[in-house]
Coordinates of C-alpha atoms in Angstrom, one line a residue:
M1 CA 0.1 -0.2 -0.1
V2 CA 2.4 2.6 1.1
V3 CA 4.9 2.0 -2.2
N4 CA 1.2 2.4 -4.6
L5 CA 0.4 6.3 -2.9
A6 CA 4.4 7.1 -3.4
F7 CA 3.9 5.7 -7.2
L8 CA 0.4 7.5 -7.7
L9 CA 2.8 11.1 -6.0
L10 CA 5.8 10.5 -8.2
L11 CA 2.7 10.0 -11.3
L12 CA 0.5 13.0 -9.8
L13 CA 4.0 15.5 -9.3
F14 CA 4.9 14.0 -13.6
V15 CA 1.6 14.7 -14.8
S16 CA 1.8 18.2 -12.8
S17 CA 4.7 19.3 -14.5
A18 CA 4.2 17.9 -17.6
N19 CA 1.0 20.2 -17.5
A20 CA 2.9 23.1 -16.5
K21 CA 2.6 26.3 -19.3
A22 CA 4.4 28.9 -19.6
T23 CA 1.7 32.4 -19.1
V24 CA 2.8 36.0 -20.3
S25 CA 0.4 39.1 -19.0
I26 CA 0.1 42.7 -20.0
S27 CA -0.3 46.2 -17.5
P28 CA -1.8 48.3 -18.6
K29 CA -4.1 46.3 -21.2
T30 CA -5.2 50.0 -22.2
L31 CA -2.5 53.0 -23.3
N32 CA -3.9 56.6 -24.1
R33 CA -0.9 57.6 -27.3
S34 CA 2.2 56.3 -28.8
G35 CA 4.7 56.1 -26.5
D36 CA 3.2 55.1 -23.4
S37 CA 4.4 51.7 -22.1
V38 CA 3.3 48.5 -21.8
V39 CA 5.1 46.3 -18.6
I40 CA 4.9 42.3 -20.0
K41 CA 5.8 39.4 -17.6
W42 CA 5.9 36.3 -17.5
S43 CA 6.3 33.0 -15.8
G44 CA 6.8 29.6 -15.8
V45 CA 9.4 28.8 -18.9
E46 CA 11.2 26.1 -17.9
S47 CA 15.1 25.3 -18.9
P48 CA 15.3 29.2 -19.5
S49 CA 17.4 29.4 -22.5
D50 CA 19.1 32.9 -23.9
L51 CA 17.4 32.1 -27.2
D52 CA 14.0 32.5 -25.5
W53 CA 12.3 35.7 -26.9
L54 CA 9.3 38.0 -27.2
G55 CA 7.4 38.7 -30.3
I56 CA 5.7 41.7 -30.8
Y57 CA 2.6 41.7 -32.9
S58 CA 0.2 44.0 -34.2
P59 CA -2.2 43.6 -35.5
P60 CA -2.7 40.3 -33.4
T61 CA -3.7 38.6 -35.8
S62 CA -0.2 38.4 -37.5
P63 CA 1.3 34.9 -37.8
H64 CA 3.8 34.1 -36.2
D65 CA 6.5 34.6 -38.2
H66 CA 5.3 38.5 -39.5
F67 CA 5.9 40.4 -35.9
I68 CA 7.6 43.7 -35.8
G69 CA 10.1 43.0 -33.7
Y70 CA 11.6 41.6 -30.6
K71 CA 13.5 40.8 -27.7
L72 CA 15.4 38.3 -26.1
L73 CA 14.1 37.7 -22.9
N74 CA 17.3 38.2 -21.3
A75 CA 16.6 41.4 -20.9
S76 CA 15.1 40.6 -17.8
S77 CA 17.7 40.2 -15.5
T78 CA 15.3 37.2 -13.4
W79 CA 15.0 35.6 -16.7
R80 CA 16.8 32.5 -15.3
S81 CA 14.5 31.8 -13.1
G82 CA 12.0 31.2 -16.0
S83 CA 10.3 34.6 -15.2
G84 CA 11.2 38.1 -15.8
S85 CA 9.5 41.5 -17.0
I86 CA 10.0 44.0 -19.7
S87 CA 8.4 47.4 -20.4
L88 CA 8.1 48.4 -23.8
P89 CA 6.8 52.2 -24.7
L90 CA 4.3 51.6 -28.5
T91 CA 3.2 53.9 -31.0
N92 CA 0.2 53.9 -32.0
L93 CA -0.1 51.8 -34.8
R94 CA -3.8 51.9 -35.3
S95 CA -4.2 48.3 -34.3
N96 CA -4.3 46.8 -30.8
Y97 CA -0.9 44.6 -30.2
S98 CA -0.2 41.1 -28.8
F99 CA 2.4 39.7 -27.8
R100 CA 4.4 36.5 -28.1
I101 CA 7.1 33.9 -25.9
F102 CA 8.9 31.7 -28.5
R103 CA 11.7 28.8 -27.7
W104 CA 14.6 29.1 -30.0
T105 CA 17.2 26.3 -30.4
Q106 CA 21.0 26.7 -31.8
S107 CA 20.5 23.9 -34.2
E108 CA 17.4 25.7 -35.5
I109 CA 19.3 28.7 -36.2
D110 CA 19.0 29.3 -39.9
P111 CA 21.9 30.8 -41.5
K112 CA 19.8 32.0 -44.9
H113 CA 17.2 33.8 -42.5
L114 CA 18.9 37.4 -41.3
D115 CA 17.5 40.3 -40.5
H116 CA 19.1 43.5 -42.8
D117 CA 22.9 43.2 -40.1
Q118 CA 23.1 39.3 -41.3
N119 CA 21.9 38.5 -38.0
P120 CA 20.1 35.3 -37.1
L121 CA 16.1 36.5 -37.5
P122 CA 14.7 33.8 -34.4
G123 CA 12.3 31.2 -35.3
T124 CA 8.7 30.4 -34.4
K125 CA 8.8 26.6 -34.4
H126 CA 7.8 26.5 -30.1
L127 CA 5.2 28.7 -29.3
L128 CA 5.7 28.7 -24.7
A129 CA 2.7 31.5 -24.6
E130 CA 0.5 34.4 -25.9
S131 CA -0.8 37.7 -24.4
E132 CA -3.9 39.4 -24.1
E133 CA -4.5 42.3 -26.4
V134 CA -3.6 46.3 -25.2
S135 CA -5.4 49.0 -27.3
F136 CA -5.1 52.2 -27.3
G137 CA -9.2 52.1 -26.5
S138 CA -10.6 55.5 -27.7
G139 CA -6.5 57.2 -28.2
V140 CA -7.0 55.1 -31.7
G141 CA -8.7 58.1 -33.3
K142 CA -6.5 61.0 -31.8
P143 CA -4.7 62.7 -34.5
E144 CA -0.8 61.9 -33.9
Q145 CA 2.6 61.9 -35.8
I146 CA 1.5 65.6 -36.4
H147 CA 4.7 67.5 -38.4
L148 CA 3.9 71.0 -40.1
A149 CA 5.7 72.5 -43.4
F150 CA 5.0 75.0 -45.4
E151 CA 2.5 75.8 -48.0
D152 CA 3.3 77.6 -51.4
G153 CA 1.9 81.3 -49.8
V154 CA 3.9 82.6 -47.5
N155 CA 0.2 82.9 -45.2
G156 CA 0.1 79.0 -45.1
M157 CA 1.0 76.3 -43.5
R158 CA 0.0 72.4 -43.9
V159 CA -0.4 70.8 -41.2
T160 CA -0.1 66.6 -41.7
F161 CA -1.1 63.7 -39.6
V162 CA -2.8 60.2 -38.8
A163 CA -5.2 59.7 -37.2
G164 CA -7.9 55.4 -36.8
D165 CA -11.3 56.6 -37.2
G166 CA -11.1 58.9 -40.3
E167 CA -13.4 61.2 -38.9
E168 CA -13.5 65.0 -40.0
R169 CA -11.1 67.2 -38.1
F170 CA -10.7 70.8 -37.9
V171 CA -7.6 73.1 -37.0
R172 CA -8.5 76.1 -35.0
Y173 CA -5.6 78.7 -35.2
G174 CA -5.0 82.5 -34.0
E175 CA -1.9 84.3 -33.4
R176 CA -1.7 83.0 -29.9
K177 CA -2.5 80.0 -28.0
E178 CA -5.2 81.4 -25.9
R179 CA -7.5 83.2 -29.3
L180 CA -7.4 80.4 -31.8
G181 CA -10.6 82.3 -32.8
N182 CA -10.0 80.7 -36.8
S183 CA -11.1 77.3 -38.2
A184 CA -10.4 75.2 -40.6
P185 CA -11.3 71.7 -42.1
A186 CA -8.7 68.8 -41.1
R187 CA -7.1 69.1 -37.5
G188 CA -3.8 69.8 -35.8
V189 CA -2.0 72.2 -32.8
S190 CA -0.5 75.7 -32.7
F191 CA 2.1 76.7 -34.5
I192 CA 4.4 79.5 -35.3
A193 CA 4.8 80.5 -39.3
R194 CA 6.5 82.5 -40.7
D195 CA 7.2 85.6 -41.1
V196 CA 8.4 86.7 -44.7
Y197 CA 9.2 90.2 -43.7
S198 CA 11.6 88.9 -40.9
E199 CA 15.9 89.4 -41.8
E200 CA 16.1 86.1 -39.0
T201 CA 16.5 83.2 -40.1
I202 CA 16.7 79.7 -37.9
A203 CA 17.5 76.2 -39.3
F204 CA 18.7 72.7 -37.8
M205 CA 20.2 71.0 -40.9
F206 CA 20.7 67.7 -41.1
G207 CA 20.5 63.8 -43.3
D208 CA 20.2 60.7 -42.7
M209 CA 19.0 60.9 -39.8
G210 CA 15.9 57.9 -39.1
C211 CA 15.0 56.8 -35.9
A212 CA 14.9 54.4 -33.3
T213 CA 12.8 51.2 -32.2
P214 CA 12.2 50.2 -28.4
Y215 CA 13.2 46.8 -29.9
T216 CA 15.0 44.9 -32.2
T217 CA 13.5 44.5 -35.9
F218 CA 14.0 43.5 -39.5
I219 CA 16.5 46.0 -40.5
R220 CA 19.5 48.3 -38.5
T221 CA 17.2 51.0 -36.6
Q222 CA 19.8 54.5 -35.5
D223 CA 19.3 55.2 -32.3
E224 CA 22.0 57.9 -32.1
S225 CA 18.8 60.0 -33.5
I226 CA 17.4 60.2 -30.2
S227 CA 20.2 62.1 -28.8
T228 CA 19.9 64.3 -31.7
L229 CA 16.0 65.3 -31.3
K230 CA 16.9 65.3 -27.7
W231 CA 19.2 68.0 -28.5
I232 CA 17.0 70.1 -30.9
L233 CA 13.9 70.2 -29.4
R234 CA 16.7 71.6 -26.0
D235 CA 17.2 74.4 -29.1
I236 CA 14.0 75.3 -30.3
E237 CA 12.3 75.8 -27.0
A238 CA 14.7 78.2 -26.1
L239 CA 13.8 79.9 -28.9
G240 CA 10.6 80.6 -27.2
D241 CA 8.1 82.2 -29.9
K242 CA 11.1 82.9 -32.3
P243 CA 10.2 81.3 -35.7
A244 CA 12.4 78.0 -37.0
L245 CA 12.6 75.5 -39.0
V246 CA 13.6 71.9 -39.4
S247 CA 15.9 70.7 -42.5
H248 CA 15.8 67.1 -43.3
I249 CA 17.8 66.3 -46.5
G250 CA 17.2 62.2 -47.7
D251 CA 17.1 59.1 -45.5
I252 CA 14.3 59.9 -43.4
S253 CA 13.5 57.2 -41.7
Y254 CA 15.4 54.0 -43.2
A255 CA 11.7 52.2 -43.7
R256 CA 13.0 49.9 -46.3
G257 CA 9.5 48.8 -47.1
Y258 CA 8.5 48.2 -42.7
S259 CA 5.5 50.4 -42.8
W260 CA 5.6 50.8 -39.0
V261 CA 8.9 51.9 -39.3
W262 CA 7.5 55.3 -40.8
D263 CA 5.2 55.0 -37.9
E264 CA 7.9 54.9 -35.6
F265 CA 9.5 57.8 -37.3
F266 CA 6.2 60.2 -37.3
A267 CA 6.3 59.8 -33.8
Q268 CA 9.9 60.2 -32.3
I269 CA 9.8 63.5 -34.6
E270 CA 6.3 64.6 -33.3
P271 CA 7.8 66.9 -30.6
I272 CA 9.6 68.9 -33.2
A273 CA 7.2 68.6 -36.1
S274 CA 4.2 69.7 -34.0
R275 CA 6.2 73.0 -33.8
V276 CA 8.4 74.1 -36.6
P277 CA 8.0 73.4 -40.7
Y278 CA 9.8 69.8 -41.2
H279 CA 11.3 69.7 -44.5
V280 CA 12.7 66.9 -46.5
C281 CA 13.6 65.9 -49.4
I282 CA 14.9 62.4 -51.1
G283 CA 17.1 60.1 -51.0
N284 CA 17.9 56.6 -51.8
H285 CA 16.3 55.2 -48.7
D286 CA 12.5 56.8 -48.8
V287 CA 10.2 54.5 -49.6
P288 CA 6.9 55.4 -49.8
Y289 CA 8.8 59.3 -49.9
S290 CA 5.8 60.8 -51.8
M291 CA 3.0 59.2 -49.8
R292 CA 4.1 60.5 -46.2
F293 CA 5.4 64.3 -46.9
N294 CA 3.4 67.1 -48.1
M295 CA 6.4 69.6 -49.5
P296 CA 5.7 72.8 -51.4
G297 CA 5.2 73.2 -55.1
N298 CA 4.1 70.5 -58.0
S299 CA 7.2 68.6 -59.2
S300 CA 6.8 64.9 -59.6
E301 CA 8.4 62.3 -61.8
P302 CA 7.0 58.3 -62.8
T303 CA 8.5 55.5 -61.0
G304 CA 8.5 53.7 -64.1
T305 CA 6.7 51.2 -62.1
K306 CA 2.5 51.1 -61.4
A307 CA 2.7 53.2 -58.9
P308 CA 2.1 57.0 -58.3
P309 CA 4.4 59.4 -59.9
T310 CA 6.6 60.5 -57.0
R311 CA 6.2 64.4 -55.6
N312 CA 8.3 66.3 -53.5
L313 CA 11.3 66.3 -55.5
Y314 CA 12.6 69.6 -56.0
Y315 CA 10.8 72.9 -54.5
S316 CA 12.6 76.2 -52.8
Y317 CA 10.7 79.2 -50.7
D318 CA 12.4 82.6 -48.7
V319 CA 12.5 82.3 -45.0
G320 CA 14.1 86.1 -43.4
S321 CA 16.9 86.3 -45.1
V322 CA 17.7 83.4 -46.9
H323 CA 16.2 81.3 -49.9
F324 CA 16.0 77.7 -49.9
V325 CA 16.3 75.3 -52.5
Y326 CA 15.9 71.9 -52.3
I327 CA 16.5 69.4 -55.5
S328 CA 16.3 65.8 -56.1
T329 CA 19.8 63.5 -56.7
E330 CA 17.6 60.4 -56.8
T331 CA 16.1 61.3 -59.9
N332 CA 17.6 63.6 -63.6
F333 CA 18.7 66.2 -62.9
L334 CA 21.1 67.0 -66.5
R335 CA 20.9 70.1 -68.7
G336 CA 17.6 70.1 -70.7
G337 CA 15.2 68.7 -68.1
R338 CA 12.5 69.6 -66.1
Q339 CA 14.9 69.7 -62.9
Y340 CA 17.5 71.3 -64.2
E341 CA 15.0 73.8 -65.7
F342 CA 13.6 74.4 -62.6
V343 CA 16.7 75.2 -60.8
K344 CA 18.5 77.5 -63.0
R345 CA 15.0 79.6 -63.2
D346 CA 14.1 79.4 -59.9
L347 CA 17.5 80.4 -58.7
E348 CA 18.5 83.2 -61.8
S349 CA 14.7 84.5 -60.3
V350 CA 16.1 85.4 -56.6
N351 CA 15.9 88.6 -55.0
R352 CA 19.3 89.4 -52.8
E353 CA 18.1 92.1 -52.1
K354 CA 15.4 90.4 -50.1
T355 CA 17.6 87.4 -49.5
P356 CA 21.0 88.0 -49.9
F357 CA 22.3 84.1 -49.2
V358 CA 21.1 81.3 -51.3
V359 CA 21.4 77.6 -49.6
V360 CA 21.1 74.5 -51.8
Q361 CA 20.2 71.1 -50.5
G362 CA 20.5 68.0 -52.0
H363 CA 21.2 64.0 -50.4
R364 CA 23.9 63.0 -52.6
P365 CA 26.9 65.0 -51.9
M366 CA 28.8 66.7 -54.9
Y367 CA 32.0 66.6 -53.4
T368 CA 32.6 64.6 -50.4
T369 CA 36.2 62.9 -49.0
S370 CA 34.9 59.8 -48.5
N371 CA 35.1 58.7 -52.3
E372 CA 32.9 55.8 -52.9
V373 CA 33.7 54.8 -56.8
R374 CA 29.5 53.6 -57.0
D375 CA 28.7 57.4 -56.6
A376 CA 31.9 58.6 -58.9
M377 CA 30.0 59.2 -61.6
I378 CA 26.9 61.2 -59.9
R379 CA 29.4 63.1 -58.0
Q380 CA 30.6 63.8 -61.8
K381 CA 27.6 64.4 -63.3
M382 CA 26.4 66.9 -60.6
V383 CA 30.1 69.0 -60.7
E384 CA 29.3 68.7 -65.0
H385 CA 25.8 70.0 -64.9
L386 CA 24.6 71.5 -61.4
E387 CA 27.9 73.0 -60.2
P388 CA 27.2 75.9 -63.4
L389 CA 24.1 76.5 -61.7
L390 CA 25.1 77.3 -58.3
V391 CA 28.7 78.6 -59.2
E392 CA 26.9 81.8 -62.0
N393 CA 24.1 82.4 -59.7
D394 CA 26.5 82.8 -56.5
V395 CA 24.9 80.5 -54.3
T396 CA 26.2 80.3 -50.7
L397 CA 25.8 77.5 -49.4
A398 CA 25.7 73.9 -50.4
L399 CA 24.3 70.9 -47.9
W400 CA 24.5 67.2 -48.6
G401 CA 23.6 64.0 -46.7
H402 CA 24.6 60.6 -48.1
V403 CA 28.1 60.6 -46.3
H404 CA 27.0 59.6 -42.3
R405 CA 29.5 61.8 -41.5
Y406 CA 30.1 65.6 -41.0
E407 CA 32.1 68.0 -43.7
R408 CA 33.0 71.1 -44.2
F409 CA 34.9 72.2 -47.4
C410 CA 36.4 75.9 -48.5
P411 CA 34.5 77.7 -50.7
M412 CA 34.5 75.3 -53.7
R413 CA 34.4 76.2 -57.3
N414 CA 35.7 72.9 -60.0
N415 CA 37.0 71.3 -56.9
T416 CA 39.7 74.1 -56.0
C417 CA 39.3 76.8 -53.3
G418 CA 38.5 80.2 -53.6
K419 CA 38.3 82.9 -51.1
L420 CA 35.1 84.1 -51.4
W421 CA 31.2 82.2 -51.6
R422 CA 30.2 84.3 -54.3
G423 CA 31.4 82.0 -57.5
S424 CA 32.2 79.3 -54.6
P425 CA 29.7 78.2 -53.0
V426 CA 30.6 76.1 -49.5
H427 CA 30.3 72.7 -49.0
L428 CA 29.3 70.9 -46.0
V429 CA 28.6 67.0 -45.9
I430 CA 25.8 66.9 -43.2
G431 CA 24.5 63.2 -43.4
M432 CA 25.6 62.5 -39.0
A433 CA 22.3 62.5 -37.8
G434 CA 21.9 59.2 -36.9
Q435 CA 23.3 56.4 -39.4
D436 CA 25.9 54.8 -39.0
W437 CA 27.3 52.8 -41.5
Q438 CA 29.9 55.0 -43.1
P439 CA 33.6 53.9 -42.3
I440 CA 35.7 56.3 -40.1
W441 CA 39.0 57.9 -41.7
E442 CA 41.1 56.7 -39.3
P443 CA 42.2 53.0 -39.1
R444 CA 40.3 50.8 -37.4
P445 CA 42.0 47.6 -35.7
N446 CA 38.9 45.5 -35.9
H447 CA 37.9 46.6 -39.7
P448 CA 41.3 46.4 -41.5
G449 CA 39.4 45.8 -45.0
L450 CA 37.8 49.7 -44.6
P451 CA 38.5 52.0 -46.8
I452 CA 40.7 55.3 -45.2
F453 CA 40.1 58.4 -47.2
P454 CA 43.1 60.6 -46.8
Q455 CA 42.1 64.6 -46.0
P456 CA 42.4 67.1 -49.2
E457 CA 43.9 70.4 -48.4
Q458 CA 39.8 71.3 -49.7
S459 CA 38.5 70.0 -46.6
M460 CA 38.4 72.3 -43.4
Y461 CA 37.2 69.9 -40.8
R462 CA 35.7 66.5 -40.7
T463 CA 34.6 64.2 -37.9
G464 CA 33.3 60.8 -37.2
E465 CA 30.5 62.9 -34.4
F466 CA 26.9 62.3 -34.6
G467 CA 25.0 65.4 -34.4
Y468 CA 23.0 68.5 -36.5
T469 CA 24.1 72.0 -38.4
R470 CA 22.5 74.8 -36.6
L471 CA 21.9 77.8 -39.4
V472 CA 21.3 81.3 -38.0
A473 CA 21.4 84.9 -40.3
N474 CA 20.4 88.0 -40.8
K475 CA 21.3 90.3 -44.0
E476 CA 24.4 90.8 -42.8
K477 CA 25.7 87.3 -42.2
L478 CA 24.9 83.6 -42.1
T479 CA 26.8 81.3 -39.7
V480 CA 26.3 76.9 -39.5
S481 CA 27.2 75.5 -36.7
F482 CA 28.0 72.1 -36.2
V483 CA 26.9 70.6 -32.9
G484 CA 28.2 67.8 -31.1
N485 CA 25.7 64.6 -29.5
H486 CA 28.0 64.0 -27.0
D487 CA 28.2 66.9 -25.5
G488 CA 25.4 69.5 -26.9
E489 CA 27.8 71.7 -27.9
V490 CA 29.4 73.3 -30.7
H491 CA 32.4 71.7 -32.3
D492 CA 32.9 73.6 -36.0
T493 CA 31.6 77.1 -37.3
V494 CA 31.9 78.8 -40.6
E495 CA 30.1 82.4 -41.4
M496 CA 29.5 83.9 -44.6
L497 CA 29.1 87.8 -45.3
A498 CA 26.8 89.3 -47.5
S499 CA 29.9 90.6 -48.8
G500 CA 31.0 87.4 -50.0
E501 CA 33.9 87.2 -47.3
V502 CA 33.9 83.5 -45.9
I503 CA 35.3 84.0 -42.0
S504 CA 37.0 81.1 -39.7
G505 CA 37.1 77.3 -40.4
S506 CA 41.3 76.6 -41.0
K507 CA 42.1 73.5 -41.5
D508 CA 45.4 75.2 -40.0
D509 CA 43.0 76.8 -36.7
T510 CA 42.7 75.1 -33.3
V511 CA 39.2 73.8 -33.2
K512 CA 37.5 74.3 -29.9
T513 CA 34.7 73.3 -28.2
V514 CA 32.3 76.3 -27.6
P515 CA 29.3 76.8 -25.4
A516 CA 26.3 76.1 -27.8
S517 CA 25.1 79.8 -27.4
A518 CA 28.1 81.6 -29.0
T519 CA 27.0 80.6 -32.8
L520 CA 23.5 82.1 -32.7
V521 CA 23.0 85.8 -33.9
G522 CA 20.4 88.2 -33.8
K523 CA 20.0 91.2 -35.3
A524 CA 22.7 92.6 -33.5
E525 CA 25.6 90.6 -31.7
S526 CA 24.2 91.9 -28.5
N527 CA 20.9 89.8 -28.5
V528 CA 22.5 86.4 -28.9
S529 CA 21.8 86.4 -25.1
W530 CA 18.0 85.2 -25.9
Y531 CA 19.4 81.7 -27.1
V532 CA 20.8 81.1 -23.8
K533 CA 17.6 82.2 -21.1
G534 CA 15.7 78.9 -21.7
A535 CA 17.9 76.2 -21.9
G536 CA 15.4 73.1 -21.6
L537 CA 15.4 70.1 -23.5
M538 CA 14.2 69.5 -27.9
V539 CA 6.9 56.8 -53.3
M540 CA 5.9 53.9 -53.7
G541 CA 8.6 52.1 -55.7
V542 CA 12.2 51.1 -54.4
L543 CA 14.6 54.2 -54.2
L544 CA 15.4 53.7 -57.6
G545 CA 17.9 56.1 -57.4
F546 CA 19.5 58.1 -60.0
I547 CA 22.0 55.1 -61.4
V548 CA 24.8 54.9 -64.1
G549 CA 23.4 53.1 -66.6
F550 CA 20.9 56.6 -66.9
F551 CA 24.5 59.0 -67.8
T552 CA 26.3 56.0 -69.9
K553 CA 23.0 55.6 -72.2
G554 CA 21.5 58.7 -72.8
K555 CA 23.4 61.4 -75.4
K556 CA 25.2 64.2 -74.8
G557 CA 23.0 67.8 -75.7
S558 CA 19.8 65.4 -76.0
T559 CA 16.6 66.0 -73.4
P560 CA 17.1 63.1 -70.9
D561 CA 14.1 61.5 -69.9
N562 CA 12.6 62.3 -66.8
R563 CA 12.1 58.6 -65.3
W564 CA 13.7 56.7 -63.0
I565 CA 16.0 53.6 -63.7
P566 CA 15.8 50.5 -60.9
V567 CA 18.7 49.5 -59.0
K568 CA 19.4 45.8 -57.1
N569 CA 22.6 46.7 -55.4
E570 CA 22.0 47.8 -51.9
E571 CA 22.9 51.5 -51.7
T572 CA 24.6 52.8 -48.6

C-alpha cells in the first residue's frame, strides 16, 4: 500500500510538471497615446534559454513569422528563473498589439534567414505563451504624428497627421494659443508661422537620421537619432516664440518597406515637427516618400512602375534673409531635364536684396572625401551639370547628406578652393544625424578592410561625431555651426558675410568646443542672449536612385527622359 501511494504521488508530480505552462500578462491593457509603456510579465518558462524571445505583433492576428520586432527574454535580469518582465513604449499603429513567447534553439538557427545586419532572425516553431491584446482605446482616433510644412503661399502652413477613425477634423488657429478664433477643416495644433518680412532665419539641418525602436526588428534602426532630436528640441524650446524650421535632406526613416517604422519615425519627431516646419528632400532609401510628405511646389516624376508618380522632388521657399532650394539627386538633374530647368529659373529669379543668402540642399554630395567608387559618376555629373548653376548664380551654401559624417569644405569651384563664397559656394556634408554605416576616416584594428580616405586641402574640417547643424542668418551674415551629440556643444563653425567673405574654419586652426549659445546670431551681436535663457530640452517604389546606366546610355546634348531607373544593389 505504501509503495502504491508513493507511485501515485510520483505520477501526480510528473503529470503536474508535464502540464505546467508558461504564461504572459500585460499591464495596462489600454494605453492613451504613442509613447505610453506596457509592462509584459511572464512566468513558468521551464529550462530557460538565452535564445527564448518575446515577439511583438500588430495587428494581433498576424502569423507567427510576421512579428514587427522582438526582445530576447534575457533582457530581464530574472530570466534565468523562468520569469521576468520587460517594459516597452508602444507607438499607436491604429491596431491592437499582442505578445508571444517562443523557444528557439541553437540547432534551429537558419543562416539564410537573416535581418538587415546579417544576424539570424529568431524561429517561431515552439510557441510557449501568448498575451491578451493591448489597445489604445479611444486614443486610436486621436491625431498623432503631427508635422508641419510651409505652403506655397507665404501665409499658409500645411498640417499633416494620422488618425485611426477616419472622422473629419478641424484645425483651430490664431495669433496666440489663448485666442484660436479661426478654424479650417482637418486637425492640428498651434505653431509659429514664418514671417516673410523678418530678416532673421534659424534652421536645424541634417541628413540620414532614421529612427529608434524599443525592440529589435528586421532592419537596422538608428539609436543615435534620439540624441539628435533631444538637442534640437532643447534649441527649439530655448527660442521661445522665435520661428525656426527643420531641414532633413534625405534618407528619412530607413523603413525599407516596413510601414510601421514610418509610424515610429513620425511619433519620434512629433515633439519637433508639431512646433516648427519639418522639410525634407528625397534620399536613396525613402520608400514611400511621396505618401508621407507634402512639400511646396508640384514637382513629380513617374516611377516606371504601376505606382503613382513620386512627388516633392524639388522646390524652394524664402525664410527671412535666406532662399532655400531643395533638389533631388535621385532623379534626372541633367541639363535639359525638368529639374534642371526648375533650378536654373529659380536661382536666376532670387531677389538678393530680400534674401542675400541662397542655400541649396540635396541628398548625394557633390563633394566628399569619402570617395566611394559607386557614387563617382553621380558626383561627376553633378559637377558637370549642377555646379555651373550654383557658381553662376552665387549660391552661398550647398548642403548634402548620404555620407554619414560631418565635413566642411572651403568655398569650392571645380574642386578648387576660392576666397569668397560668391562664385565658389561653401559645401557641407551633414549626413551625421543617426545612421552609422559610414566608415570613419581613421584606421580601425578590427576592420582592416575598410577604406581610409585621406583629408585633402579642400576639406577644412571633418569628424565621425553624430550631430546636426544649426543655421542662423540676418541680412549681414549667415552662420552654420556643427553641434555634436555627445555633449550638445558646438564643434565647428563657419561664417559667410553678405559681402562674400568666408570667416573662420581653416584647417590649420585649432577647433575648440564652444558653448552652444555662442554661435547664434540675433539682429545684433548683443542680442544672442535670448538663446541661452531657456536652455531646456527638444514612394512608392524602391528608391530607385539616379543610376549609372542613365548616364552611360544618355547622349550628350539630348533632352534626357525624366524617369526613374531601377537598381538592385544595396546603397549606403
